[in-house]
Amino acid sequence: MLQATTMDRVKSSMQQVPNAIPKVIRRTGGANSLELERENFERGQAVSINKAINTQEVAVKEKHARTCILGTHHEKGAHTFWAVVNRLPLSSNAVLCWKFCHVFHKLLRDGHPNVIKDSMRNKADLADMSRMWGHLSEGYGKLCSIYLKLLITKMEFHIKNPRFPGNLQMSNRQLEEAGENDVNNFFQLTVEMFDYLECELNLFLGVFNSLDMSRSVSVTAAGQCRLAPLIQVILDSSHLYDYTVKLLFKLHSCLPADTLQGHRDRFQEQFKKLKSLFYRSSNLQYFKRLIQIPQLPENPPNFLRASALSEHISPVVVIPAESSSPESEHVVETDDLVDTDVPALPAPSETKFDDLFGTSAAIDPFNFSSQNGMRKDDKDRLIEQLSREIQALKEELESFRLESGRLCQALRGRVNELEAELAEQSHLRMQAVGESEFLKAELDDLRRVREDTEKEQRSLTEIERKAQANEQRYTKLKEKYTELVQSHADLLRKNAEVTRQMTVARAAQDEVEAVRKEMQEKVKTAQEAADRQEREQLKQLQELQRELMSTQVELDSLKTTMASSQQSSEVLSTQLATLESQKAELVQTLSKVEAELAVQGEELQQIQSSLATERESGVKTAEALQNQLNEKESREQALESQLVAARWSSLQGAVEEAERIIQDSLAQIDDPAHISCTSSADYLASRCQASLDCMERLHCARNNFLTDNTAVTELVRVVTQCGHLVGDTIVQGSATSHMVPVEQADALSESVKLCGAEALALLGHMKQQDSLAAANDNKLKAALEAVLAAAEKLRPRGLELQQGELGDLVEQEMAATSAAVESAAARIEEMLNKSRAVDTGIKMEVNERILASCTELMQAIKELVLSSKDLQRDIVESGRGAASTKEFYAKNSRWTEGLISASKAVGWGATVMV
């Protein structure tokens, strides 16, 4: 920062003056002395102000400006300054006003703090003067208008921010206190500094634009008169740039980056201007001996990185020791430096004497002859002696002042060197601290990254383990499912075998029941027959008994006739034996039948027990088979649910993939690299038709999936294909829009964007299982049909035109292209003439170069059109044969359409460029 200021030199001079005043002068006191001192002060101030602010086109002398600054500190304000300035014709002489602005700027920077408050009373007059000089477009008038605006802005800034001194030198702690730790105050303060710096840059640019930089203007008096105020501008700008950088870093630590985008853009613009102006100023010979201008860094600070603050180096403006008082050599002043309306004043040596010791008029306190009545010779000797002493004291005072100035400058130079070293060490320390913090932050980030990597590695290992477990589980489930299918088939076979066996057993049981019933019937029949035979035998026995009784009776009756009836008795005995034998046979037969019935009863009981056992085992087997069947059905249901989930997951994956394809296609539309891609309307129409056909298949596949969810393969395939086709349609539509006029290109771009939006909406509905049935693809079909219709409109019309129409159209388009090129060339020539009449300097040179390039381009386009006509004529003559030109155009319609499109593009490009 600037350490050696004018105030320091003024204060050091003031401190040396009292020690050099002779004691005899100090005895002059009282009210008259104070009044004389005040009058002498005002007179000296008026002289210095009038010498500093004059009509001569030379730079303001430093000693006059320093006297004015010293006067503001002496009276603690600027009343005398404004009292003298208000009598000057500032509104009628631009050079006088320019030098007033320079002196006033110095007072605002280095004068007493009350100068700003006293000057605010004249703010309205300064604003009116600025508007008045603003009506002039060149010379000092325009510069005075800009300079007055800068001074008004500076006064308003210091009134709003009283913590900032006039020279803007503040420490970082004072800058923090200026914002009162309120981010809103820092935000507003940054805006005000931007406005302040903008005014400084406007004056900078105004001065440079008013000078002819092709000549060495900095060594001429007129050039130095314009360049001298820029020293104050450089001092202010360096501080404002430094404070702006620090405030922006503080704001970025408190507010989001998006909120401060406007601040960053404005800073970037001012940074480029200030860097360029500092560089241009440092190359001027005038500034090299007066001030060391700092150079800004190659790139502006990166406010989005907090550690970049440690890399910021505050620009230091250094005033070399030999430049602090360029007018310190003895210069003889003439009366013509003062305006004619100011009364004549004493010579400089007498003025300095009067400023220090009072006037030499009748009120001269050294007029001893009027005080003590001494003789004239004694008085003359005393006066001469005192004059010699005073002259010696003045020379001693001057030498002491020069020596003290040199010492002060040497000390200030050493202080500047030490402060620069300190700033460099501080910067290195801050840089080391920033690098340490940055390394710590990187170390923390690396640790976090390592921990995250370890966690991700563990999670990846766990995921792989789970995946392997799931794979094994899936393999086991698949094996189990295969076993279940096999066991189910075996059980079905066993079930069929058991059912067959049960059928056979039931048939055997029925047969046994039939045999048992038949045996029972046979036994019953045999019993009935035996009973009947027994009854018959009993009847026969009774009959025999009756016969026996009768026989006995007869025997009794025939006993007498036994001999005669012996033969009949033997016959009867034989018959009885026969009957007895028959009865024994019947009893034996009955016992055999009963034994057979008992055996058959036992067999029947065994068959019944075996049937009961088989029935129980069959029931148990049936229950086990039923349990296995239920378990198989539950497993089948679980596998079916998993299969349904897998089908839906595959469908969702296909839909998401289609969404990504379409989103990528929409992103390619806004990609700047895609602007160079082109396509034809025919290919776009084919893509649209393929997309519409795919939409029909998608509709059918979706209906089939809703009817039978096993038909997911076709739907997945159609969804993926539809995503690719619609995405390709979007990309080809955007590429086709690059080949058509602006209005049709905008309409086509909107159509493909609408198509993409509808496709994403349809896929969004298809991702949800609840909204799959309600997904409506009519909007997407309508969007594709709109793109197809636009493509049909853009297709070549050569086949639709007749032979005569196509040939005429070629000639019309070539003629229209020639006319457009001629019109563009005429307009460029007219613009070139206007630019030469209006613009001057660099702007005129730049405009002439641009328009000359455009003229050369138009000439080249004319030659291209003429060459294309000749080439077209040669091609037609060599290719048409016996056919006419129009027939050749109709036969080669594709080539003709390309020729028409090229001519349209050339004519449209020439018109748009103008």
PDB file of C-alpha atoms in Angstrom, residues 28 359-376 379-380 382-383 386:
ATOM      1  CA  THR A  28       4.675  39.462  18.733  1.00  0.00           C
ATOM      2  CA  THR A 359       3.128  41.634   6.151  1.00  0.00           C
ATOM      3  CA  SER A 360       5.683  44.393   5.684  1.00  0.00           C
ATOM      4  CA  ALA A 361       3.107  47.127   5.254  1.00  0.00           C
ATOM      5  CA  ALA A 362       2.319  49.879   7.705  1.00  0.00           C
ATOM      6  CA  ILE A 363       1.165  47.304  10.215  1.00  0.00           C
ATOM      7  CA  ASP A 364       4.554  45.597   9.996  1.00  0.00           C
ATOM      8  CA  PRO A 365       5.575  44.732  13.557  1.00  0.00           C
ATOM      9  CA  PHE A 366       9.221  45.297  12.554  1.00  0.00           C
ATOM     10  CA  ASN A 367       8.734  48.975  11.766  1.00  0.00           C
ATOM     11  CA  PHE A 368      10.819  49.969  14.787  1.00  0.00           C
ATOM     12  CA  SER A 369      11.130  53.554  13.689  1.00  0.00           C
ATOM     13  CA  SER A 370       7.448  54.090  14.322  1.00  0.00           C
ATOM     14  CA  GLN A 371       7.707  52.387  17.677  1.00  0.00           C
ATOM     15  CA  ASN A 372      10.754  53.736  19.462  1.00  0.00           C
ATOM     16  CA  GLY A 373      11.780  56.678  17.329  1.00  0.00           C
ATOM     17  CA  MET A 374      15.258  55.390  16.578  1.00  0.00           C
ATOM     18  CA  ARG A 375      17.373  57.111  13.976  1.00  0.00           C
ATOM     19  CA  LYS A 376      17.032  56.027  10.336  1.00  0.00           C
ATOM     20  CA  LYS A 379      16.837  51.294  11.871  1.00  0.00           C
ATOM     21  CA  ASP A 380      18.317  50.464   8.481  1.00  0.00           C
ATOM     22  CA  LEU A 382      18.815  46.735  12.310  1.00  0.00           C
ATOM     23  CA  ILE A 383      16.586  45.885   9.376  1.00  0.00           C
ATOM     24  CA  LEU A 386      17.487  41.113  10.814  1.00  0.00           C
TER      25      LEU A 386
END
